[in-house]
Amino acid sequence: MPKDAYTPYQFPDLTHLFAPRSIAVVGASEKEHSIGNHAMKNIVEHSKFAGTLYPVNPKQDSVMGIKCYPDMASLPEAVDVVVVVIPAPFVRETVEQAGQKGCGFAVILTSGFSEADDWGREEEAKLVEISQRTGIRIYGPNCPGLVNLTMPLGMTFSPAFKDDIAPGVIGLATQGGGLGRNMIQHNVRGMGFGNWSSSGNECDLQVADFVHHMAGDPAVKVICCLIEGFKDGARFAAACAEAARQGKPVVGLKVGRSEYGAKAAASHTASITGSAEVNSCVFAQMGVVEVDDIDEMMDVAMLFTRKMPKGDEKIAVFASSGGAASLCADNVGISALEMAEFTPETAKRLADALPAYAGMTNPVDTTSISISHPEAYREALTAVAQDANVGIVLAPLPMDYGQYSVINAQSLAAAQAQSQVPIVPIWMSERQGDGYKALAKSGHVPFRSLRNMRKAVRRWIDYGKWLNTADHAWSPAIIAQGSSGEAGEARTMTEAEGKRALAAAGVPVTAPEVASSADEAKAIAAKMGGTVAMKIVSAQITHKSDIGGVKLGVAPDEAAAAFDVIMSNAKIAAPKATLDGVLIEPMAPAGGLEAFVGVSRDPVFGQVMTFGLGGIYVEIFADVTRRMLPVTPMAAQEMIGALTSSKLLSGYRGQPKRDTAALADLIVKVSDFVMATPALTEMDINPVWVGTEGEGVMALDAVIVVET
Amino acid sequence: MPKDAYTPYQFPDLTHLFAPRSIAVVGASEKEHSIGNHAMKNIVEHSKFAGTLYPVNPKQDSVMGIKCYPDMASLPEAVDVVVVVIPAPFVRETVEQAGQKGCGFAVILTSGFSEADDWGREEEAKLVEISQRTGIRIYGPNCPGLVNLTMPLGMTFSPAFKDDIAPGVIGLATQGGGLGRNMIQHNVRGMGFGNWSSSGNECDLQVADFVHHMAGDPAVKVICCLIEGFKDGARFAAACAEAARQGKPVVGLKVGRSEYGAKAAASHTASITGSAEVNSCVFAQMGVVEVDDIDEMMDVAMLFTRKMPKGDEKIAVFASSGGAASLCADNVGISALEMAEFTPETAKRLADALPAYAGMTNPVDTTSISISHPEAYREALTAVAQDANVGIVLAPLPMDYGQYSVINAQSLAAAQAQSQVPIVPIWMSERQGDGYKALAKSGHVPFRSLRNMRKAVRRWIDYGKWLNTADHAWSPAIIAQGSSGEAGEARTMTEAEGKRALAAAGVPVTAPEVASSADEAKAIAAKMGGTVAMKIVSAQITHKSDIGGVKLGVAPDEAAAAFDVIMSNAKIAAPKATLDGVLIEPMAPAGGLEAFVGVSRDPVFGQVMTFGLGGIYVEIFADVTRRMLPVTPMAAQEMIGALTSSKLLSGYRGQPKRDTAALADLIVKVSDFVMATPALTEMDINPVWVGTEGEGVMALDAVIVVET
């Protein structure tokens, strides 16, 4: 990694990629069923494109009645977008001409590049070179195209485009095309989409660029990303920070949460999939709403289009089936969501509207009066939606009741008209009759299952909480420190050297000295006073304990003998190692808890810190938390609180509270140290001694690896 | 609880409830839209009931052309089933007459009983009395009826019955009607059902009885239960044991996994919801496949109808979209399922069938040849399904491709015809066109999402594993020890008394003696040899440590003084307590690990054991496991292995292995002790000292509570 790469990200202006004033279609064709014909038809017949269109094809004078040009060079102007649908061997020349001419973007649909073979990889690299030299930006190659559903405009060869136009406020950024179209096909359940980028091999423009663009696009309210692999994770994080700044939620599904998925995605997209754990931690940090499946993504996105959350919404459940009410309330509890308690006024309105045998507390069970007395159902629902304690109303509908369901849908819309609180139906049945359609048409797209509901509402509320509490001051600090370049030769600092570096950075460490003789060891130990820890100093020996290179609790008058034993053990175990003496430092006070702080350079997101309490908490319960650097003071507090075992720090079973303020400060200092040390590839402070409140903390051991 | 209630369960023969030879409909009516009319129409017009039907209504001579009788007493024969659709105040007299006459079953659809008010509760109790006195069994009240979809026969007033007839091999047992109908409406996606019980208030017949019946019904291959609350959990367990004996999977969804759900379900069904944790442990123990939502239940059931699992199936993923292949493989990994490695023969067949740029290892990505060369797609899929290493083939279909999807569906069916290994499509799109319908029609009902797929396949394989490894010898020991009756007055045994009882049952305990004077304490301690533990003995003092009533590691010559201090502390702290002296026992050897074993009487399932390692493992990480008693030796081993912290027992970080054989034996002995002590309501052995292999284990403290 180049050591001067720590610069903030710049993002391209994609306005004229999504809304071009002029388009050339290279490979345009009259031939029915050819992709050049599909691409032309999608623009001419199925889009509402008002700009200038130039078919390019040396073998035709015109395509679909529009004058055709033999090549890009002969076009009368530099177009905003060149859509490329010719075979791979001819692509480079076209892009070269388009770049020379000053065109803005090349949308390369053609396959057979880096995803295919060595020739393709080399050819793709040449496209990148043209882009860098001429300024033309490349979308693709190996992609189904780019779709602006607001205009609409389909720069795609897909014959499905015409069926998939359902304008709306959700923006989609995907890589492969199949899964993107899966999302678009949610339009049959009433979802609408603003635009869809599906950027294939991403030799130049990446998902991050599209997220950044959609963050600034007023037609988009929610951004959904399906990511098979990152080219540059930190760039994605920076784009998400911009979306957060604009108050626009990003919903993300990342392939590669298991080894199988990571391997398959890597071979499919030639991207880096990275560690799922790191990915999830960075998503949480950036406020990216991570979901588990595509249908869940659509449900989460739907909820964000209904209303933005504050983060403290309490739930009302409103049903006309006791079982559905119970199961829905159960799901609310399973996701640790909070049910609202109705105000006395609501209680009175419900008692007025509903029969005595109805369930009038939350969850409300109107019983079958939803059918016999729809106006009572509507009045009760309105009362609940107007309750001051209610932040969202969930209306589970267990079955398709034909025309009765339509009446319920009308009642729901009427109640919604009387309240700002979203009333969200859950259409639990597989049978989606007219009632479903009436709900979707009136803007109340239902959740599809109670599980999806509970997951979506949980994520929605958490996002509101994140927006209101996260340390957004952090995000401008995101820097290009990530996946670029190979790591160089690495060197591990000796413990003494590492501790000096940490001490210089303000990290509390034991103050070690290095003895090079038994006499010196004795003198140092005597000067330090109490018992000391003694450890071999050698760049070649990392597992010091294993070879008998460590003695703890050594009394000053035993220090000379201990020196000799340690040196002797080291010589026997590692005869070729250079021994630089024995490190001596005061023993940490008894009774501390131990923690660890590690940083390593993640291939996707750059420097990532891992924090936890040591031993069994990590090894058996995997109780750690991670964050992309830099870590702010607020984030450090969050990391400490995020551990399940953090209870041990706050006065567990009558134990004294630990000095979490000092621990947070150490975490921040370590982060600052790493940010100021670009050559650092990995470090571990293990253990960190954590004293009681006011006693402070101290790094007892440190392993720091730097590129040389 | 009566102490003689420990008898195995008996289940009624429900053959003639599900397939009656004669039916009376009390409340039968000619009046359009009345429930008495719906009930009649459902039998006469929408069922294929070949037996004798008797309308009963004093105000009519005939209904739908069938001779009508004024009351049950005047019927010419004792019918198998009396369907009751008259208002609540008239139900008792009808059931009395039917019972007197010797009828088999009363299906009471009428509401307004225990779910409504005090009158209803009392009236329902009188129905139970009639049932017990005359032998007529009662189904309901407050239920939508009983549906035999194989015949078909609908003993229900629901106007939806005629639309919901889709015969198949899944049996449904629910309580409330709404959620049951939700499941039935999965027929629109191709699911089929054998019968559906929806037993409402369950004043007599319960879900357990229907599970037991379906276990023996050859028309049912899989049993799905949606349970809002149990009347008798152990009875349900016994029914599930019968299903397991018949090799028939039971899939269960239990409302009440959160406080909100438990509270709502309790008020909706007047059943006991119990502890979700205990419920899940008992489900696992019984092989009941617990699911998280209704759609997941249907997907799991669908898979069981395709093939019964062996428990070691390895997965193949077969797709024509790289993204879908990756995401599907990812989901396989997320559920810790194992991908198959293809045999060389399969590799060759794939290379012959597919183009060079296709993905030919697992997951297979055929690329778009699925469209251009359907026969190649079919050949490749057949090769994968015939691979000896493959136990199930997952075929994710990310989008609806119109007619191309139909061709894929045909190819899938053709490949399936060549293999016994189930090929299961995942139809990921919301758009369910002709391709979906073709799949469902050919018997290949698709999963609806990758998440549901991964959860269903995981549960399917786990069930196969359970069938092959669980201790099925256990199940006949299930006994009626559960939820009946109120607990009586309780008494806590003193530690000495408790330990004597445990010792008599073969549980290794410290051998305590009780001193009633300082001199006696000195003599006992001297006799014991090493250091001793000393604890106050008083039935009124349970938290002995808190009041200074415990001294550990007392040397023999300090025992007299320790006696005086303990007695004095106890007198000060609990002046009214009866002090029975001081217990003295040898200290446990140093270096043991601590565990705990607790048993308490669960209101749903009867005696349930909780086991874990103590302290932080329980309090911070909630690392415990539970089982319904009795615990067999195999089950005890399973409990030990089920803890996350069990690694600490098997030689963690160079520590010696612990004596898990002795620990398992202690667990079994405790279980036997509890089973032999019906008056026991609660016990806790905490801690159990666990020595290294061969050293054994020992109960160091014991609290036992018994009814008096």
PDB file of N, CA and C in Angstrom, chain A residues 325-356:
ATOM      1  N   ALA A 325     -53.273 -11.730  16.377  1.00  0.00           N
ATOM      2  CA  ALA A 325     -52.869 -10.712  17.353  1.00  0.00           C
ATOM      3  C   ALA A 325     -51.788 -11.265  18.274  1.00  0.00           C
ATOM      4  N   SER A 326     -51.994 -12.481  18.771  1.00  0.00           N
ATOM      5  CA  SER A 326     -51.010 -13.099  19.687  1.00  0.00           C
ATOM      6  C   SER A 326     -49.681 -13.315  18.985  1.00  0.00           C
ATOM      7  N   LEU A 327     -49.756 -13.916  17.797  1.00  0.00           N
ATOM      8  CA  LEU A 327     -48.514 -14.251  17.094  1.00  0.00           C
ATOM      9  C   LEU A 327     -47.770 -12.980  16.697  1.00  0.00           C
ATOM     10  N   CYS A 328     -48.494 -11.938  16.335  1.00  0.00           N
ATOM     11  CA  CYS A 328     -47.861 -10.672  15.974  1.00  0.00           C
ATOM     12  C   CYS A 328     -47.213 -10.045  17.214  1.00  0.00           C
ATOM     13  N   ALA A 329     -47.939 -10.017  18.326  1.00  0.00           N
ATOM     14  CA  ALA A 329     -47.371  -9.479  19.570  1.00  0.00           C
ATOM     15  C   ALA A 329     -46.145 -10.291  19.966  1.00  0.00           C
ATOM     16  N   ASP A 330     -46.232 -11.599  19.746  1.00  0.00           N
ATOM     17  CA  ASP A 330     -45.096 -12.467  20.062  1.00  0.00           C
ATOM     18  C   ASP A 330     -43.869 -12.051  19.258  1.00  0.00           C
ATOM     19  N   ASN A 331     -44.075 -11.804  17.979  1.00  0.00           N
ATOM     20  CA  ASN A 331     -42.963 -11.385  17.127  1.00  0.00           C
ATOM     21  C   ASN A 331     -42.409 -10.024  17.534  1.00  0.00           C
ATOM     22  N   VAL A 332     -43.295  -9.144  17.981  1.00  0.00           N
ATOM     23  CA  VAL A 332     -42.837  -7.850  18.498  1.00  0.00           C
ATOM     24  C   VAL A 332     -41.878  -8.086  19.667  1.00  0.00           C
ATOM     25  N   GLY A 333     -42.267  -8.972  20.567  1.00  0.00           N
ATOM     26  CA  GLY A 333     -41.422  -9.264  21.729  1.00  0.00           C
ATOM     27  C   GLY A 333     -40.133  -9.968  21.347  1.00  0.00           C
ATOM     28  N   ILE A 334     -40.217 -10.890  20.383  1.00  0.00           N
ATOM     29  CA  ILE A 334     -39.023 -11.634  19.963  1.00  0.00           C
ATOM     30  C   ILE A 334     -37.942 -10.676  19.472  1.00  0.00           C
ATOM     31  N   SER A 335     -38.345  -9.603  18.804  1.00  0.00           N
ATOM     32  CA  SER A 335     -37.365  -8.631  18.326  1.00  0.00           C
ATOM     33  C   SER A 335     -37.064  -7.553  19.358  1.00  0.00           C
ATOM     34  N   ALA A 336     -37.491  -7.775  20.592  1.00  0.00           N
ATOM     35  CA  ALA A 336     -37.240  -6.817  21.670  1.00  0.00           C
ATOM     36  C   ALA A 336     -37.776  -5.429  21.321  1.00  0.00           C
ATOM     37  N   LEU A 337     -38.863  -5.392  20.570  1.00  0.00           N
ATOM     38  CA  LEU A 337     -39.562  -4.128  20.320  1.00  0.00           C
ATOM     39  C   LEU A 337     -40.520  -3.893  21.480  1.00  0.00           C
ATOM     40  N   GLU A 338     -40.949  -2.643  21.624  1.00  0.00           N
ATOM     41  CA  GLU A 338     -41.761  -2.329  22.793  1.00  0.00           C
ATOM     42  C   GLU A 338     -43.199  -2.032  22.386  1.00  0.00           C
ATOM     43  N   MET A 339     -44.136  -2.692  23.039  1.00  0.00           N
ATOM     44  CA  MET A 339     -45.549  -2.436  22.799  1.00  0.00           C
ATOM     45  C   MET A 339     -45.941  -1.143  23.507  1.00  0.00           C
ATOM     46  N   ALA A 340     -46.789  -0.354  22.860  1.00  0.00           N
ATOM     47  CA  ALA A 340     -47.267   0.889  23.469  1.00  0.00           C
ATOM     48  C   ALA A 340     -48.360   0.579  24.485  1.00  0.00           C
ATOM     49  N   GLU A 341     -48.466   1.439  25.495  1.00  0.00           N
ATOM     50  CA  GLU A 341     -49.626   1.366  26.391  1.00  0.00           C
ATOM     51  C   GLU A 341     -50.565   2.480  25.960  1.00  0.00           C
ATOM     52  N   PHE A 342     -51.820   2.142  25.734  1.00  0.00           N
ATOM     53  CA  PHE A 342     -52.746   3.147  25.206  1.00  0.00           C
ATOM     54  C   PHE A 342     -53.073   4.195  26.268  1.00  0.00           C
ATOM     55  N   THR A 343     -53.322   5.401  25.813  1.00  0.00           N
ATOM     56  CA  THR A 343     -53.771   6.462  26.724  1.00  0.00           C
ATOM     57  C   THR A 343     -55.210   6.169  27.160  1.00  0.00           C
ATOM     58  N   PRO A 344     -55.646   6.763  28.273  1.00  0.00           N
ATOM     59  CA  PRO A 344     -57.049   6.580  28.714  1.00  0.00           C
ATOM     60  C   PRO A 344     -58.036   6.999  27.628  1.00  0.00           C
ATOM     61  N   GLU A 345     -57.670   8.020  26.869  1.00  0.00           N
ATOM     62  CA  GLU A 345     -58.577   8.481  25.816  1.00  0.00           C
ATOM     63  C   GLU A 345     -58.782   7.386  24.770  1.00  0.00           C
ATOM     64  N   THR A 346     -57.675   6.759  24.366  1.00  0.00           N
ATOM     65  CA  THR A 346     -57.784   5.670  23.393  1.00  0.00           C
ATOM     66  C   THR A 346     -58.614   4.524  23.962  1.00  0.00           C
ATOM     67  N   ALA A 347     -58.359   4.219  25.230  1.00  0.00           N
ATOM     68  CA  ALA A 347     -59.112   3.129  25.869  1.00  0.00           C
ATOM     69  C   ALA A 347     -60.614   3.413  25.780  1.00  0.00           C
ATOM     70  N   LYS A 348     -60.968   4.662  26.017  1.00  0.00           N
ATOM     71  CA  LYS A 348     -62.385   5.022  25.971  1.00  0.00           C
ATOM     72  C   LYS A 348     -62.927   4.901  24.538  1.00  0.00           C
ATOM     73  N   ARG A 349     -62.150   5.399  23.569  1.00  0.00           N
ATOM     74  CA  ARG A 349     -62.609   5.323  22.182  1.00  0.00           C
ATOM     75  C   ARG A 349     -62.770   3.873  21.729  1.00  0.00           C
ATOM     76  N   LEU A 350     -61.845   3.000  22.193  1.00  0.00           N
ATOM     77  CA  LEU A 350     -61.956   1.585  21.819  1.00  0.00           C
ATOM     78  C   LEU A 350     -63.194   0.970  22.465  1.00  0.00           C
ATOM     79  N   ALA A 351     -63.416   1.306  23.735  1.00  0.00           N
ATOM     80  CA  ALA A 351     -64.594   0.765  24.431  1.00  0.00           C
ATOM     81  C   ALA A 351     -65.886   1.234  23.749  1.00  0.00           C
ATOM     82  N   ASP A 352     -65.868   2.454  23.235  1.00  0.00           N
ATOM     83  CA  ASP A 352     -67.048   2.952  22.528  1.00  0.00           C
ATOM     84  C   ASP A 352     -67.257   2.233  21.198  1.00  0.00           C
ATOM     85  N   ALA A 353     -66.146   1.922  20.532  1.00  0.00           N
ATOM     86  CA  ALA A 353     -66.268   1.378  19.174  1.00  0.00           C
ATOM     87  C   ALA A 353     -66.481  -0.133  19.149  1.00  0.00           C
ATOM     88  N   LEU A 354     -65.866  -0.849  20.099  1.00  0.00           N
ATOM     89  CA  LEU A 354     -65.814  -2.310  19.980  1.00  0.00           C
ATOM     90  C   LEU A 354     -66.762  -2.996  20.954  1.00  0.00           C
ATOM     91  N   PRO A 355     -67.165  -4.238  20.634  1.00  0.00           N
ATOM     92  CA  PRO A 355     -68.013  -4.988  21.564  1.00  0.00           C
ATOM     93  C   PRO A 355     -67.220  -5.388  22.821  1.00  0.00           C
ATOM     94  N   ALA A 356     -67.959  -5.695  23.872  1.00  0.00           N
ATOM     95  CA  ALA A 356     -67.326  -5.962  25.175  1.00  0.00           C
ATOM     96  C   ALA A 356     -66.364  -7.144  25.130  1.00  0.00           C
TER      97      ALA A 356
END
